[in-house]
């Protein structure tokens, strides 16, 4: 088993980079390494109270490509390309995901006291294409059919660290970022199908929830006035104009803004400065794609609908600020009704499965039984109908193929949805709006036009991997803190 395992794990296949990677060793037989390697400690540094294990990024990518060797050869054959000529011009597009895992306590091994929280960083090979002489566009020879499965999502780095601990997180992911940067300026030479072929890599960090994007890109936390990670809108602006915004933020701009924030070249007051940099207040350290994470969008919007349902049961549109007691009562009424009619178990924190079940016509009908006024019931039904028309567009792996009509109608539907919020539900959206509702209404068509899909680039595969992490850690890992991450 050990030998079979060696072939599957990174560090088995020989390869080289041209030009050689900057600041990265040229050895290829590197397996699991300590995530803290490359961390230069100074005398006055606090020793890192964390354990981390990772693969070297280039070695892990090689292993993933060798895994797809048959698919690559098959793809060339299907496209009628002679594999003996196709030795260069391959382009690999990689999706990166990273997510904090909350509480993972229950180990009693020896070793340092580590935080009871973990972070996983992983990647998925989304597509491989080749440019043939005389052709302008690349020809796709491999496309990941299940980009959100934990099977296509390959772990790169596991660490015991709280995702809010910016210093430790950046220190551990720093070398990963450096390796990735080096690979973007070089080409991989690897034997595939018996011949050396050259590959270029493009990395797209899209599998992050909003909290992680803000952390990586140096933006203020999710409760900030600057409501969006894609545009400069404030919460008040976003609630006035719900639909018409375009994507303006980028990693480079965030870096420039951080410089302004740091140096304050115009000697402005704190408020003026903050307005100038639109909420950038830390140094961005990892590039993420300005996009929307479909899974967390689902969860965020379902949370909001859950609150709207409570407000409608309590007829908040007639009252001014109800007491906490009343709100608690409406919530338990809603939970009881959903449990009785649809067998929903109440959840502490909204999760993907609950969100999927709550955002349905039948759930809205069940809630409507508790809403006294017919006019309000109609408004709720219409709100859900519009939402269900919009949802497939950012959920589907390929909306132009799976739901072309809904894609065409998206802007119209989002405008209708926004009108409904600002009239019938004005009590909730007067001067405020949730981060994901803003993205759902304002940015989806532009992202789909740019990337072809939102759903395919979601963090779902990484989230499913988290489940495996918990399970393997419980059942299949050695009980010592030093080894368990390697076993997982």
PDB file of N, CA and C in Angstrom, residues 100-182:
ATOM      1  N   UNK A 100     -11.828  28.537   6.143  1.00  0.00           N
ATOM      2  CA  UNK A 100     -11.619  28.212   7.549  1.00  0.00           C
ATOM      3  C   UNK A 100     -12.663  27.200   7.987  1.00  0.00           C
ATOM      4  N   UNK A 101     -12.302  26.316   8.908  1.00  0.00           N
ATOM      5  CA  UNK A 101     -13.213  25.223   9.242  1.00  0.00           C
ATOM      6  C   UNK A 101     -13.827  25.293  10.620  1.00  0.00           C
ATOM      7  N   UNK A 102     -13.700  26.432  11.278  1.00  0.00           N
ATOM      8  CA  UNK A 102     -14.334  26.497  12.591  1.00  0.00           C
ATOM      9  C   UNK A 102     -13.743  25.474  13.549  1.00  0.00           C
ATOM     10  N   UNK A 103     -14.602  24.881  14.332  1.00  0.00           N
ATOM     11  CA  UNK A 103     -14.126  24.066  15.449  1.00  0.00           C
ATOM     12  C   UNK A 103     -13.796  22.645  15.009  1.00  0.00           C
ATOM     13  N   UNK A 104     -12.545  22.221  15.219  1.00  0.00           N
ATOM     14  CA  UNK A 104     -12.197  20.834  14.887  1.00  0.00           C
ATOM     15  C   UNK A 104     -11.595  20.133  16.095  1.00  0.00           C
ATOM     16  N   UNK A 105     -12.013  20.540  17.292  1.00  0.00           N
ATOM     17  CA  UNK A 105     -11.384  19.968  18.483  1.00  0.00           C
ATOM     18  C   UNK A 105     -11.779  18.502  18.633  1.00  0.00           C
ATOM     19  N   UNK A 106     -11.153  17.777  19.441  1.00  0.00           N
ATOM     20  CA  UNK A 106     -11.347  16.440  19.991  1.00  0.00           C
ATOM     21  C   UNK A 106     -10.108  15.578  19.929  1.00  0.00           C
ATOM     22  N   UNK A 107      -8.969  16.139  19.581  1.00  0.00           N
ATOM     23  CA  UNK A 107      -7.741  15.351  19.585  1.00  0.00           C
ATOM     24  C   UNK A 107      -7.046  15.464  20.947  1.00  0.00           C
ATOM     25  N   UNK A 108      -6.359  14.394  21.345  1.00  0.00           N
ATOM     26  CA  UNK A 108      -5.628  14.474  22.604  1.00  0.00           C
ATOM     27  C   UNK A 108      -4.197  14.025  22.413  1.00  0.00           C
ATOM     28  N   UNK A 109      -3.610  14.319  21.269  1.00  0.00           N
ATOM     29  CA  UNK A 109      -2.250  13.872  21.014  1.00  0.00           C
ATOM     30  C   UNK A 109      -1.241  14.692  21.794  1.00  0.00           C
ATOM     31  N   UNK A 110       0.030  14.321  21.624  1.00  0.00           N
ATOM     32  CA  UNK A 110       1.077  15.097  22.277  1.00  0.00           C
ATOM     33  C   UNK A 110       1.494  16.204  21.309  1.00  0.00           C
ATOM     34  N   UNK A 111       2.366  17.088  21.767  1.00  0.00           N
ATOM     35  CA  UNK A 111       2.824  18.157  20.876  1.00  0.00           C
ATOM     36  C   UNK A 111       2.316  19.493  21.355  1.00  0.00           C
ATOM     37  N   UNK A 112       2.580  20.549  20.560  1.00  0.00           N
ATOM     38  CA  UNK A 112       2.221  21.895  21.014  1.00  0.00           C
ATOM     39  C   UNK A 112       0.711  22.071  21.070  1.00  0.00           C
ATOM     40  N   UNK A 113       0.278  23.017  21.914  1.00  0.00           N
ATOM     41  CA  UNK A 113      -1.148  23.338  21.964  1.00  0.00           C
ATOM     42  C   UNK A 113      -1.468  24.132  20.716  1.00  0.00           C
ATOM     43  N   UNK A 114      -2.291  23.577  19.841  1.00  0.00           N
ATOM     44  CA  UNK A 114      -2.587  24.297  18.592  1.00  0.00           C
ATOM     45  C   UNK A 114      -4.023  24.822  18.647  1.00  0.00           C
ATOM     46  N   UNK A 115      -4.317  25.874  17.848  1.00  0.00           N
ATOM     47  CA  UNK A 115      -5.693  26.379  17.845  1.00  0.00           C
ATOM     48  C   UNK A 115      -6.640  25.264  17.417  1.00  0.00           C
ATOM     49  N   UNK A 116      -7.838  25.262  17.988  1.00  0.00           N
ATOM     50  CA  UNK A 116      -8.793  24.193  17.647  1.00  0.00           C
ATOM     51  C   UNK A 116      -9.573  24.550  16.389  1.00  0.00           C
ATOM     52  N   UNK A 117      -8.931  25.296  15.507  1.00  0.00           N
ATOM     53  CA  UNK A 117      -9.589  25.649  14.254  1.00  0.00           C
ATOM     54  C   UNK A 117      -8.626  25.292  13.132  1.00  0.00           C
ATOM     55  N   UNK A 118      -9.155  24.989  11.969  1.00  0.00           N
ATOM     56  CA  UNK A 118      -8.273  24.614  10.870  1.00  0.00           C
ATOM     57  C   UNK A 118      -8.620  25.407   9.614  1.00  0.00           C
ATOM     58  N   UNK A 119      -7.632  25.523   8.732  1.00  0.00           N
ATOM     59  CA  UNK A 119      -7.857  26.150   7.432  1.00  0.00           C
ATOM     60  C   UNK A 119      -7.340  25.193   6.370  1.00  0.00           C
ATOM     61  N   UNK A 120      -8.111  25.027   5.288  1.00  0.00           N
ATOM     62  CA  UNK A 120      -7.666  24.172   4.183  1.00  0.00           C
ATOM     63  C   UNK A 120      -7.543  24.998   2.923  1.00  0.00           C
ATOM     64  N   UNK A 121      -6.452  24.803   2.199  1.00  0.00           N
ATOM     65  CA  UNK A 121      -6.268  25.474   0.909  1.00  0.00           C
ATOM     66  C   UNK A 121      -6.175  24.374  -0.141  1.00  0.00           C
ATOM     67  N   UNK A 122      -6.970  24.473  -1.210  1.00  0.00           N
ATOM     68  CA  UNK A 122      -6.930  23.408  -2.207  1.00  0.00           C
ATOM     69  C   UNK A 122      -7.102  23.971  -3.610  1.00  0.00           C
ATOM     70  N   UNK A 123      -6.848  23.133  -4.618  1.00  0.00           N
ATOM     71  CA  UNK A 123      -7.004  23.612  -5.991  1.00  0.00           C
ATOM     72  C   UNK A 123      -7.684  22.546  -6.844  1.00  0.00           C
ATOM     73  N   UNK A 124      -8.287  22.996  -7.933  1.00  0.00           N
ATOM     74  CA  UNK A 124      -8.967  22.101  -8.879  1.00  0.00           C
ATOM     75  C   UNK A 124      -8.492  22.459 -10.274  1.00  0.00           C
ATOM     76  N   UNK A 125      -8.095  21.466 -11.067  1.00  0.00           N
ATOM     77  CA  UNK A 125      -7.752  21.759 -12.460  1.00  0.00           C
ATOM     78  C   UNK A 125      -9.051  21.847 -13.250  1.00  0.00           C
ATOM     79  N   UNK A 126      -9.370  23.052 -13.724  1.00  0.00           N
ATOM     80  CA  UNK A 126     -10.671  23.299 -14.349  1.00  0.00           C
ATOM     81  C   UNK A 126     -10.667  22.939 -15.828  1.00  0.00           C
ATOM     82  N   UNK A 127      -9.591  23.312 -16.532  1.00  0.00           N
ATOM     83  CA  UNK A 127      -9.563  23.000 -17.963  1.00  0.00           C
ATOM     84  C   UNK A 127      -8.126  23.005 -18.464  1.00  0.00           C
ATOM     85  N   UNK A 128      -7.913  22.263 -19.553  1.00  0.00           N
ATOM     86  CA  UNK A 128      -6.609  22.277 -20.220  1.00  0.00           C
ATOM     87  C   UNK A 128      -6.885  22.522 -21.699  1.00  0.00           C
ATOM     88  N   UNK A 129      -6.185  23.497 -22.269  1.00  0.00           N
ATOM     89  CA  UNK A 129      -6.388  23.744 -23.699  1.00  0.00           C
ATOM     90  C   UNK A 129      -5.033  23.816 -24.380  1.00  0.00           C
ATOM     91  N   UNK A 130      -5.057  23.778 -25.709  1.00  0.00           N
ATOM     92  CA  UNK A 130      -3.797  23.834 -26.455  1.00  0.00           C
ATOM     93  C   UNK A 130      -3.960  24.793 -27.626  1.00  0.00           C
ATOM     94  N   UNK A 131      -2.916  25.587 -27.867  1.00  0.00           N
ATOM     95  CA  UNK A 131      -2.933  26.477 -29.028  1.00  0.00           C
ATOM     96  C   UNK A 131      -2.168  25.811 -30.156  1.00  0.00           C
ATOM     97  N   UNK A 132      -2.849  25.665 -31.277  1.00  0.00           N
ATOM     98  CA  UNK A 132      -2.215  25.023 -32.427  1.00  0.00           C
ATOM     99  C   UNK A 132      -1.822  26.128 -33.403  1.00  0.00           C
ATOM    100  N   UNK A 133      -0.695  25.935 -34.095  1.00  0.00           N
ATOM    101  CA  UNK A 133      -0.246  26.970 -35.037  1.00  0.00           C
ATOM    102  C   UNK A 133      -1.324  27.257 -36.060  1.00  0.00           C
ATOM    103  N   UNK A 134      -1.486  28.550 -36.379  1.00  0.00           N
ATOM    104  CA  UNK A 134      -2.490  28.931 -37.376  1.00  0.00           C
ATOM    105  C   UNK A 134      -3.859  29.170 -36.764  1.00  0.00           C
ATOM    106  N   UNK A 135      -4.054  28.759 -35.495  1.00  0.00           N
ATOM    107  CA  UNK A 135      -5.341  28.988 -34.813  1.00  0.00           C
ATOM    108  C   UNK A 135      -5.162  30.123 -33.811  1.00  0.00           C
ATOM    109  N   UNK A 136      -6.146  31.003 -33.742  1.00  0.00           N
ATOM    110  CA  UNK A 136      -6.060  32.084 -32.750  1.00  0.00           C
ATOM    111  C   UNK A 136      -6.471  31.587 -31.374  1.00  0.00           C
ATOM    112  N   UNK A 137      -7.594  30.869 -31.342  1.00  0.00           N
ATOM    113  CA  UNK A 137      -8.120  30.438 -30.049  1.00  0.00           C
ATOM    114  C   UNK A 137      -7.562  29.085 -29.652  1.00  0.00           C
ATOM    115  N   UNK A 138      -7.470  28.882 -28.354  1.00  0.00           N
ATOM    116  CA  UNK A 138      -7.038  27.577 -27.867  1.00  0.00           C
ATOM    117  C   UNK A 138      -8.141  26.549 -28.075  1.00  0.00           C
ATOM    118  N   UNK A 139      -7.758  25.280 -28.220  1.00  0.00           N
ATOM    119  CA  UNK A 139      -8.727  24.193 -28.338  1.00  0.00           C
ATOM    120  C   UNK A 139      -8.768  23.477 -26.993  1.00  0.00           C
ATOM    121  N   UNK A 140      -9.947  23.403 -26.400  1.00  0.00           N
ATOM    122  CA  UNK A 140     -10.051  22.764 -25.076  1.00  0.00           C
ATOM    123  C   UNK A 140      -9.976  21.252 -25.229  1.00  0.00           C
ATOM    124  N   UNK A 141      -9.023  20.633 -24.517  1.00  0.00           N
ATOM    125  CA  UNK A 141      -8.925  19.174 -24.609  1.00  0.00           C
ATOM    126  C   UNK A 141      -9.346  18.491 -23.311  1.00  0.00           C
ATOM    127  N   UNK A 142      -9.486  19.290 -22.246  1.00  0.00           N
ATOM    128  CA  UNK A 142     -10.006  18.710 -21.007  1.00  0.00           C
ATOM    129  C   UNK A 142     -10.815  19.773 -20.280  1.00  0.00           C
ATOM    130  N   UNK A 143     -12.015  19.397 -19.850  1.00  0.00           N
ATOM    131  CA  UNK A 143     -12.844  20.302 -19.062  1.00  0.00           C
ATOM    132  C   UNK A 143     -13.351  19.506 -17.877  1.00  0.00           C
ATOM    133  N   UNK A 144     -13.138  19.999 -16.657  1.00  0.00           N
ATOM    134  CA  UNK A 144     -13.593  19.273 -15.473  1.00  0.00           C
ATOM    135  C   UNK A 144     -15.120  19.249 -15.457  1.00  0.00           C
ATOM    136  N   UNK A 145     -15.701  18.046 -15.493  1.00  0.00           N
ATOM    137  CA  UNK A 145     -17.163  17.928 -15.552  1.00  0.00           C
ATOM    138  C   UNK A 145     -17.822  18.155 -14.202  1.00  0.00           C
ATOM    139  N   UNK A 146     -17.077  17.862 -13.124  1.00  0.00           N
ATOM    140  CA  UNK A 146     -17.650  18.052 -11.783  1.00  0.00           C
ATOM    141  C   UNK A 146     -16.749  18.967 -10.968  1.00  0.00           C
ATOM    142  N   UNK A 147     -16.729  20.268 -11.314  1.00  0.00           N
ATOM    143  CA  UNK A 147     -15.776  21.166 -10.660  1.00  0.00           C
ATOM    144  C   UNK A 147     -16.085  21.399  -9.188  1.00  0.00           C
ATOM    145  N   UNK A 148     -17.273  20.973  -8.738  1.00  0.00           N
ATOM    146  CA  UNK A 148     -17.609  21.183  -7.326  1.00  0.00           C
ATOM    147  C   UNK A 148     -17.633  19.892  -6.520  1.00  0.00           C
ATOM    148  N   UNK A 149     -16.992  18.864  -7.065  1.00  0.00           N
ATOM    149  CA  UNK A 149     -16.934  17.609  -6.318  1.00  0.00           C
ATOM    150  C   UNK A 149     -15.651  17.585  -5.487  1.00  0.00           C
ATOM    151  N   UNK A 150     -15.726  16.945  -4.308  1.00  0.00           N
ATOM    152  CA  UNK A 150     -14.496  16.865  -3.513  1.00  0.00           C
ATOM    153  C   UNK A 150     -13.461  15.985  -4.199  1.00  0.00           C
ATOM    154  N   UNK A 151     -13.884  15.217  -5.211  1.00  0.00           N
ATOM    155  CA  UNK A 151     -12.957  14.307  -5.895  1.00  0.00           C
ATOM    156  C   UNK A 151     -12.014  15.074  -6.819  1.00  0.00           C
ATOM    157  N   UNK A 152     -12.490  16.204  -7.365  1.00  0.00           N
ATOM    158  CA  UNK A 152     -11.616  16.949  -8.280  1.00  0.00           C
ATOM    159  C   UNK A 152     -10.837  18.024  -7.536  1.00  0.00           C
ATOM    160  N   UNK A 153     -11.113  18.156  -6.230  1.00  0.00           N
ATOM    161  CA  UNK A 153     -10.547  19.245  -5.452  1.00  0.00           C
ATOM    162  C   UNK A 153      -9.364  18.712  -4.637  1.00  0.00           C
ATOM    163  N   UNK A 154      -8.157  19.155  -4.977  1.00  0.00           N
ATOM    164  CA  UNK A 154      -6.954  18.538  -4.394  1.00  0.00           C
ATOM    165  C   UNK A 154      -6.368  19.386  -3.274  1.00  0.00           C
ATOM    166  N   UNK A 155      -6.221  18.806  -2.082  1.00  0.00           N
ATOM    167  CA  UNK A 155      -5.707  19.607  -0.972  1.00  0.00           C
ATOM    168  C   UNK A 155      -4.250  19.977  -1.191  1.00  0.00           C
ATOM    169  N   UNK A 156      -3.909  21.232  -0.891  1.00  0.00           N
ATOM    170  CA  UNK A 156      -2.528  21.659  -1.039  1.00  0.00           C
ATOM    171  C   UNK A 156      -1.910  21.918   0.332  1.00  0.00           C
ATOM    172  N   UNK A 157      -2.733  22.457   1.241  1.00  0.00           N
ATOM    173  CA  UNK A 157      -2.173  22.856   2.523  1.00  0.00           C
ATOM    174  C   UNK A 157      -3.223  22.717   3.625  1.00  0.00           C
ATOM    175  N   UNK A 158      -2.874  22.044   4.708  1.00  0.00           N
ATOM    176  CA  UNK A 158      -3.762  21.938   5.869  1.00  0.00           C
ATOM    177  C   UNK A 158      -3.053  22.596   7.043  1.00  0.00           C
ATOM    178  N   UNK A 159      -3.761  23.416   7.778  1.00  0.00           N
ATOM    179  CA  UNK A 159      -3.100  24.057   8.925  1.00  0.00           C
ATOM    180  C   UNK A 159      -4.067  24.228  10.085  1.00  0.00           C
ATOM    181  N   UNK A 160      -3.536  24.083  11.284  1.00  0.00           N
ATOM    182  CA  UNK A 160      -4.315  24.408  12.472  1.00  0.00           C
ATOM    183  C   UNK A 160      -4.089  25.876  12.759  1.00  0.00           C
ATOM    184  N   UNK A 161      -5.020  26.697  12.340  1.00  0.00           N
ATOM    185  CA  UNK A 161      -4.883  28.136  12.569  1.00  0.00           C
ATOM    186  C   UNK A 161      -6.283  28.725  12.447  1.00  0.00           C
ATOM    187  N   UNK A 162      -6.529  29.767  13.194  1.00  0.00           N
ATOM    188  CA  UNK A 162      -7.821  30.438  13.109  1.00  0.00           C
ATOM    189  C   UNK A 162      -7.772  31.351  11.888  1.00  0.00           C
ATOM    190  N   UNK A 163      -8.781  31.269  11.006  1.00  0.00           N
ATOM    191  CA  UNK A 163      -8.716  32.073   9.780  1.00  0.00           C
ATOM    192  C   UNK A 163      -8.681  33.572  10.084  1.00  0.00           C
ATOM    193  N   UNK A 164      -9.050  33.963  11.321  1.00  0.00           N
ATOM    194  CA  UNK A 164      -9.001  35.390  11.663  1.00  0.00           C
ATOM    195  C   UNK A 164      -7.607  35.819  12.115  1.00  0.00           C
ATOM    196  N   UNK A 165      -6.734  34.851  12.303  1.00  0.00           N
ATOM    197  CA  UNK A 165      -5.364  35.166  12.739  1.00  0.00           C
ATOM    198  C   UNK A 165      -4.532  35.503  11.514  1.00  0.00           C
ATOM    199  N   UNK A 166      -4.622  36.759  11.123  1.00  0.00           N
ATOM    200  CA  UNK A 166      -4.049  37.203   9.848  1.00  0.00           C
ATOM    201  C   UNK A 166      -2.549  36.906   9.748  1.00  0.00           C
ATOM    202  N   UNK A 167      -1.819  37.129  10.857  1.00  0.00           N
ATOM    203  CA  UNK A 167      -0.364  36.967  10.809  1.00  0.00           C
ATOM    204  C   UNK A 167       0.038  35.535  10.487  1.00  0.00           C
ATOM    205  N   UNK A 168      -0.555  34.588  11.241  1.00  0.00           N
ATOM    206  CA  UNK A 168      -0.167  33.184  11.026  1.00  0.00           C
ATOM    207  C   UNK A 168      -0.621  32.708   9.644  1.00  0.00           C
ATOM    208  N   UNK A 169      -1.828  33.102   9.258  1.00  0.00           N
ATOM    209  CA  UNK A 169      -2.355  32.689   7.963  1.00  0.00           C
ATOM    210  C   UNK A 169      -1.451  33.174   6.829  1.00  0.00           C
ATOM    211  N   UNK A 170      -1.082  34.442   6.883  1.00  0.00           N
ATOM    212  CA  UNK A 170      -0.239  34.983   5.809  1.00  0.00           C
ATOM    213  C   UNK A 170       1.147  34.347   5.837  1.00  0.00           C
ATOM    214  N   UNK A 171       1.646  34.048   7.041  1.00  0.00           N
ATOM    215  CA  UNK A 171       2.979  33.451   7.125  1.00  0.00           C
ATOM    216  C   UNK A 171       2.988  32.076   6.479  1.00  0.00           C
ATOM    217  N   UNK A 172       1.916  31.307   6.680  1.00  0.00           N
ATOM    218  CA  UNK A 172       1.890  29.948   6.125  1.00  0.00           C
ATOM    219  C   UNK A 172       1.568  29.963   4.636  1.00  0.00           C
ATOM    220  N   UNK A 173       0.649  30.859   4.229  1.00  0.00           N
ATOM    221  CA  UNK A 173       0.301  30.884   2.809  1.00  0.00           C
ATOM    222  C   UNK A 173       1.306  31.696   1.989  1.00  0.00           C
ATOM    223  N   UNK A 174       2.181  32.455   2.685  1.00  0.00           N
ATOM    224  CA  UNK A 174       3.186  33.251   1.976  1.00  0.00           C
ATOM    225  C   UNK A 174       3.994  32.449   0.971  1.00  0.00           C
ATOM    226  N   UNK A 175       4.596  31.335   1.381  1.00  0.00           N
ATOM    227  CA  UNK A 175       5.368  30.525   0.425  1.00  0.00           C
ATOM    228  C   UNK A 175       4.506  29.991  -0.721  1.00  0.00           C
ATOM    229  N   UNK A 176       3.238  29.678  -0.428  1.00  0.00           N
ATOM    230  CA  UNK A 176       2.336  29.199  -1.494  1.00  0.00           C
ATOM    231  C   UNK A 176       2.165  30.305  -2.537  1.00  0.00           C
ATOM    232  N   UNK A 177       1.970  31.535  -2.053  1.00  0.00           N
ATOM    233  CA  UNK A 177       1.807  32.674  -2.962  1.00  0.00           C
ATOM    234  C   UNK A 177       3.078  32.880  -3.779  1.00  0.00           C
ATOM    235  N   UNK A 178       4.231  32.741  -3.112  1.00  0.00           N
ATOM    236  CA  UNK A 178       5.506  32.935  -3.814  1.00  0.00           C
ATOM    237  C   UNK A 178       5.693  31.874  -4.912  1.00  0.00           C
ATOM    238  N   UNK A 179       5.354  30.625  -4.590  1.00  0.00           N
ATOM    239  CA  UNK A 179       5.493  29.551  -5.587  1.00  0.00           C
ATOM    240  C   UNK A 179       4.567  29.781  -6.766  1.00  0.00           C
ATOM    241  N   UNK A 180       3.358  30.219  -6.451  1.00  0.00           N
ATOM    242  CA  UNK A 180       2.379  30.464  -7.504  1.00  0.00           C
ATOM    243  C   UNK A 180       2.852  31.592  -8.425  1.00  0.00           C
ATOM    244  N   UNK A 181       3.414  32.638  -7.818  1.00  0.00           N
ATOM    245  CA  UNK A 181       3.903  33.781  -8.606  1.00  0.00           C
ATOM    246  C   UNK A 181       5.039  33.317  -9.533  1.00  0.00           C
ATOM    247  N   UNK A 182       5.937  32.497  -8.975  1.00  0.00           N
ATOM    248  CA  UNK A 182       7.066  32.001  -9.781  1.00  0.00           C
ATOM    249  C   UNK A 182       6.572  31.170 -10.963  1.00  0.00           C
TER     250      UNK A 182
END
